[in-house]
């Protein structure tokens, strides 16, 4: 009988392995940079084109390869990093499986240039899938350059699976940022097309964080230093104030390898929980150093996930380390003293429908019906179960109360207008005030509204764009066109959403990496054209949280966001009046396009109940 089980030919085996190791341009860059780090490079440059789809070029100044090693590098299971089973259990290099280069060479054209220090001349090897490699002497600097062209050109199914340039670029940037933060002693240069995304010289970790993550984070860091049971924790955690709505600013490294661990991430988040808003994420960069024999990095082909011998111990040591850092820095209120806050961050405020967040001072209304995104049960349970709360809310307001109130103070309208007119002249007597440059207080028929100026303005702009943008071309032509050089991510965003951006009223053409602006929406003020477009692109690039919205909504939201008045901005009476006037038309429970309340109302009944019962 003929045997049916055969060994796979090497090339086929490599292509199958490539399916696991090489998923997108980012995976290629990750493998190549890891190799450069393993080769002890002190400077690594990564140049890509079209987010790596057409070209990836990685240059290092590491130890290079000899002519003998060169053809071996592309062989499957060829590695210089381990040779015995014992080695496998104490891996200190980033690579060890010996399959990255082989896999990449099975799905792309690869060129390797390399020179070792002691050699007078270097070598170049050209490789194409299924063809034998060509090696020739080549003049180059010490170190290695690997050039990967036309990724997946011979695997159409894979190629089709690649996402937009913007998405692929985001993956690339994320990985490059992680490398840069994990290895501040290495200079990293990263450029896409003709734009330099970053170029960071060798520096200390805090300097590196400043270069990569910005001053706001760098100015609010607390050092972490902790050691227990052979586990060393070091790095920096941010003050609770660094918590943003994006998860991106959280980095965990295990023996210098970036890792993803839900449980360890949770260990740190739990410490912050009482001090930050729900669904916000503080900055941290934590290096865990352990004996390599106690972890298994070989559980995942891309080595993102790792297994520890003692995950529970790691969990609590990480919590101790974080707490110690924050406490030493007095970055958070004393834990003992604030146990109550930790258990019940929201206390009832006004009616049983409103609460104030004791940590942030934010007032939250649960009156809003299910059109809001708030999960009411989230905080209801925490806040309404205790005795005093119930007592506060059981007594109902009676008409007698109002009569009594009026007897004392006169009718509401009179009282307020008289006091008010003492301070304001006749024609200005609009009943609006701005407090803390963030909220508009507005007297209503039977009480008052406190309006969040940002949420309100965001909604008005958003509605306006959704109703009026569209294909009508509500655009003003510019007298002089403006040339705006774009960064890579700006270019990709523009390409991805060209029509939608034009529908807002921006008119432009793209010439390579430059945008030629010829018209802007009517709402854009003269002199603010470039800025307005740049703000829109920035807002779009930040924005991944609303990915579920359709494109038109996403762009409308980004444009509204980039133009809405921020909290902290002083408003004129006219501006406030216009906001109040327009918001009133939206009914009782308007919400912002992101699902947040726009105002809370306090009725005279609420006030009466609060002060008289
Ligand atoms: P691994 O990193 O798992 O050993 P790779 O396929 O990534 O496997 O690389 C194979 C071998 O090629 C490495 O073990 C190393 O000897 C050599 N190599 C790859 N890239 C470089 C580089 N940038 N500098 C020096 N040697 C390299
Ligand atoms: Mg490798």
PDB file of N, CA and C in Angstrom, residues 21-32 46 48-56 58 104 148 151-152 158-159 161-165 167-169 171-172 175:
ATOM      1  N   UNK A  21       3.528  33.538  12.127  1.00  0.00           N
ATOM      2  CA  UNK A  21       4.499  34.547  12.567  1.00  0.00           C
ATOM      3  C   UNK A  21       4.268  35.886  11.887  1.00  0.00           C
ATOM      4  N   UNK A  22       3.930  35.851  10.590  1.00  0.00           N
ATOM      5  CA  UNK A  22       3.815  37.090   9.830  1.00  0.00           C
ATOM      6  C   UNK A  22       2.367  37.349   9.464  1.00  0.00           C
ATOM      7  N   UNK A  23       1.742  38.240  10.222  1.00  0.00           N
ATOM      8  CA  UNK A  23       0.353  38.503   9.924  1.00  0.00           C
ATOM      9  C   UNK A  23       0.146  39.798   9.159  1.00  0.00           C
ATOM     10  N   UNK A  24       1.056  40.726   9.403  1.00  0.00           N
ATOM     11  CA  UNK A  24       0.915  42.045   8.790  1.00  0.00           C
ATOM     12  C   UNK A  24       2.285  42.720   8.811  1.00  0.00           C
ATOM     13  N   UNK A  25       2.412  43.870   8.147  1.00  0.00           N
ATOM     14  CA  UNK A  25       3.721  44.539   8.133  1.00  0.00           C
ATOM     15  C   UNK A  25       4.295  44.705   9.544  1.00  0.00           C
ATOM     16  N   UNK A  26       3.416  44.961  10.479  1.00  0.00           N
ATOM     17  CA  UNK A  26       3.884  45.157  11.856  1.00  0.00           C
ATOM     18  C   UNK A  26       4.633  43.933  12.369  1.00  0.00           C
ATOM     19  N   UNK A  27       4.154  42.721  12.018  1.00  0.00           N
ATOM     20  CA  UNK A  27       4.849  41.542  12.546  1.00  0.00           C
ATOM     21  C   UNK A  27       6.253  41.426  11.954  1.00  0.00           C
ATOM     22  N   UNK A  28       6.403  41.836  10.696  1.00  0.00           N
ATOM     23  CA  UNK A  28       7.737  41.801  10.088  1.00  0.00           C
ATOM     24  C   UNK A  28       8.658  42.772  10.821  1.00  0.00           C
ATOM     25  N   UNK A  29       8.164  43.986  11.012  1.00  0.00           N
ATOM     26  CA  UNK A  29       8.989  44.985  11.699  1.00  0.00           C
ATOM     27  C   UNK A  29       9.360  44.490  13.092  1.00  0.00           C
ATOM     28  N   UNK A  30       8.407  43.902  13.778  1.00  0.00           N
ATOM     29  CA  UNK A  30       8.678  43.417  15.124  1.00  0.00           C
ATOM     30  C   UNK A  30       9.812  42.385  15.110  1.00  0.00           C
ATOM     31  N   UNK A  31       9.735  41.426  14.210  1.00  0.00           N
ATOM     32  CA  UNK A  31      10.770  40.388  14.160  1.00  0.00           C
ATOM     33  C   UNK A  31      12.133  40.981  13.792  1.00  0.00           C
ATOM     34  N   UNK A  32      12.128  41.903  12.818  1.00  0.00           N
ATOM     35  CA  UNK A  32      13.414  42.448  12.376  1.00  0.00           C
ATOM     36  C   UNK A  32      14.055  43.320  13.459  1.00  0.00           C
ATOM     37  N   UNK A  46      14.104  52.282  11.212  1.00  0.00           N
ATOM     38  CA  UNK A  46      13.053  51.550  10.508  1.00  0.00           C
ATOM     39  C   UNK A  46      12.407  52.506   9.512  1.00  0.00           C
ATOM     40  N   UNK A  48       9.626  52.652   6.395  1.00  0.00           N
ATOM     41  CA  UNK A  48       8.607  51.882   5.686  1.00  0.00           C
ATOM     42  C   UNK A  48       7.945  52.752   4.633  1.00  0.00           C
ATOM     43  N   UNK A  49       7.336  52.092   3.665  1.00  0.00           N
ATOM     44  CA  UNK A  49       6.535  52.811   2.694  1.00  0.00           C
ATOM     45  C   UNK A  49       5.155  52.191   2.668  1.00  0.00           C
ATOM     46  N   UNK A  50       4.184  53.046   2.534  1.00  0.00           N
ATOM     47  CA  UNK A  50       2.783  52.608   2.512  1.00  0.00           C
ATOM     48  C   UNK A  50       2.520  51.666   3.689  1.00  0.00           C
ATOM     49  N   UNK A  51       2.866  52.183   4.862  1.00  0.00           N
ATOM     50  CA  UNK A  51       2.653  51.443   6.114  1.00  0.00           C
ATOM     51  C   UNK A  51       3.268  50.048   6.067  1.00  0.00           C
ATOM     52  N   UNK A  52       4.348  49.904   5.284  1.00  0.00           N
ATOM     53  CA  UNK A  52       5.067  48.637   5.261  1.00  0.00           C
ATOM     54  C   UNK A  52       4.566  47.662   4.213  1.00  0.00           C
ATOM     55  N   UNK A  53       3.493  48.017   3.531  1.00  0.00           N
ATOM     56  CA  UNK A  53       2.946  47.072   2.552  1.00  0.00           C
ATOM     57  C   UNK A  53       3.899  46.899   1.368  1.00  0.00           C
ATOM     58  N   UNK A  54       4.539  47.993   0.949  1.00  0.00           N
ATOM     59  CA  UNK A  54       5.425  47.861  -0.210  1.00  0.00           C
ATOM     60  C   UNK A  54       6.893  47.751   0.185  1.00  0.00           C
ATOM     61  N   UNK A  55       7.282  48.392   1.296  1.00  0.00           N
ATOM     62  CA  UNK A  55       8.684  48.340   1.685  1.00  0.00           C
ATOM     63  C   UNK A  55       8.862  48.422   3.195  1.00  0.00           C
ATOM     64  N   UNK A  56       9.748  47.543   3.687  1.00  0.00           N
ATOM     65  CA  UNK A  56      10.181  47.641   5.084  1.00  0.00           C
ATOM     66  C   UNK A  56      11.694  47.537   5.059  1.00  0.00           C
ATOM     67  N   UNK A  58      14.991  47.795   7.583  1.00  0.00           N
ATOM     68  CA  UNK A  58      15.472  47.952   8.957  1.00  0.00           C
ATOM     69  C   UNK A  58      17.005  47.953   8.953  1.00  0.00           C
ATOM     70  N   UNK A 104       9.400  35.102   6.744  1.00  0.00           N
ATOM     71  CA  UNK A 104       9.271  36.340   5.973  1.00  0.00           C
ATOM     72  C   UNK A 104       9.713  36.094   4.527  1.00  0.00           C
ATOM     73  N   UNK A 148      12.600  44.309   3.051  1.00  0.00           N
ATOM     74  CA  UNK A 148      11.514  43.388   2.712  1.00  0.00           C
ATOM     75  C   UNK A 148      10.565  44.109   1.766  1.00  0.00           C
ATOM     76  N   UNK A 151       5.368  42.519   0.425  1.00  0.00           N
ATOM     77  CA  UNK A 151       4.894  41.523   1.379  1.00  0.00           C
ATOM     78  C   UNK A 151       3.610  40.854   0.874  1.00  0.00           C
ATOM     79  N   UNK A 152       3.562  39.549   0.956  1.00  0.00           N
ATOM     80  CA  UNK A 152       2.384  38.743   0.600  1.00  0.00           C
ATOM     81  C   UNK A 152       2.045  38.767  -0.892  1.00  0.00           C
ATOM     82  N   UNK A 158      -3.779  36.443   1.914  1.00  0.00           N
ATOM     83  CA  UNK A 158      -3.205  37.226   3.011  1.00  0.00           C
ATOM     84  C   UNK A 158      -3.222  38.709   2.698  1.00  0.00           C
ATOM     85  N   UNK A 159      -2.859  38.989   1.464  1.00  0.00           N
ATOM     86  CA  UNK A 159      -2.742  40.378   1.060  1.00  0.00           C
ATOM     87  C   UNK A 159      -4.102  41.070   1.172  1.00  0.00           C
ATOM     88  N   UNK A 161      -6.322  40.419   3.168  1.00  0.00           N
ATOM     89  CA  UNK A 161      -6.689  40.501   4.575  1.00  0.00           C
ATOM     90  C   UNK A 161      -6.088  41.747   5.251  1.00  0.00           C
ATOM     91  N   UNK A 162      -5.080  42.346   4.590  1.00  0.00           N
ATOM     92  CA  UNK A 162      -4.475  43.547   5.179  1.00  0.00           C
ATOM     93  C   UNK A 162      -5.503  44.671   5.244  1.00  0.00           C
ATOM     94  N   UNK A 163      -5.386  45.483   6.296  1.00  0.00           N
ATOM     95  CA  UNK A 163      -6.357  46.562   6.473  1.00  0.00           C
ATOM     96  C   UNK A 163      -5.872  47.816   5.763  1.00  0.00           C
ATOM     97  N   UNK A 164      -6.597  48.929   5.957  1.00  0.00           N
ATOM     98  CA  UNK A 164      -6.218  50.179   5.308  1.00  0.00           C
ATOM     99  C   UNK A 164      -4.822  50.602   5.759  1.00  0.00           C
ATOM    100  N   UNK A 165      -4.195  51.461   4.964  1.00  0.00           N
ATOM    101  CA  UNK A 165      -2.862  51.944   5.332  1.00  0.00           C
ATOM    102  C   UNK A 165      -2.872  52.549   6.730  1.00  0.00           C
ATOM    103  N   UNK A 167      -4.781  51.856   9.322  1.00  0.00           N
ATOM    104  CA  UNK A 167      -4.818  50.840  10.369  1.00  0.00           C
ATOM    105  C   UNK A 167      -3.479  50.126  10.481  1.00  0.00           C
ATOM    106  N   UNK A 168      -2.905  49.761   9.345  1.00  0.00           N
ATOM    107  CA  UNK A 168      -1.609  49.080   9.399  1.00  0.00           C
ATOM    108  C   UNK A 168      -0.554  49.999  10.011  1.00  0.00           C
ATOM    109  N   UNK A 169      -0.645  51.271   9.673  1.00  0.00           N
ATOM    110  CA  UNK A 169       0.320  52.221  10.227  1.00  0.00           C
ATOM    111  C   UNK A 169       0.177  52.332  11.746  1.00  0.00           C
ATOM    112  N   UNK A 171      -0.760  49.986  13.774  1.00  0.00           N
ATOM    113  CA  UNK A 171      -0.123  48.808  14.362  1.00  0.00           C
ATOM    114  C   UNK A 171       1.388  48.997  14.421  1.00  0.00           C
ATOM    115  N   UNK A 172       1.933  49.501  13.309  1.00  0.00           N
ATOM    116  CA  UNK A 172       3.374  49.724  13.251  1.00  0.00           C
ATOM    117  C   UNK A 172       3.822  50.710  14.334  1.00  0.00           C
ATOM    118  N   UNK A 175       3.892  49.323  17.873  1.00  0.00           N
ATOM    119  CA  UNK A 175       5.031  48.440  18.117  1.00  0.00           C
ATOM    120  C   UNK A 175       6.326  49.233  18.235  1.00  0.00           C
TER     121      UNK A 175
END
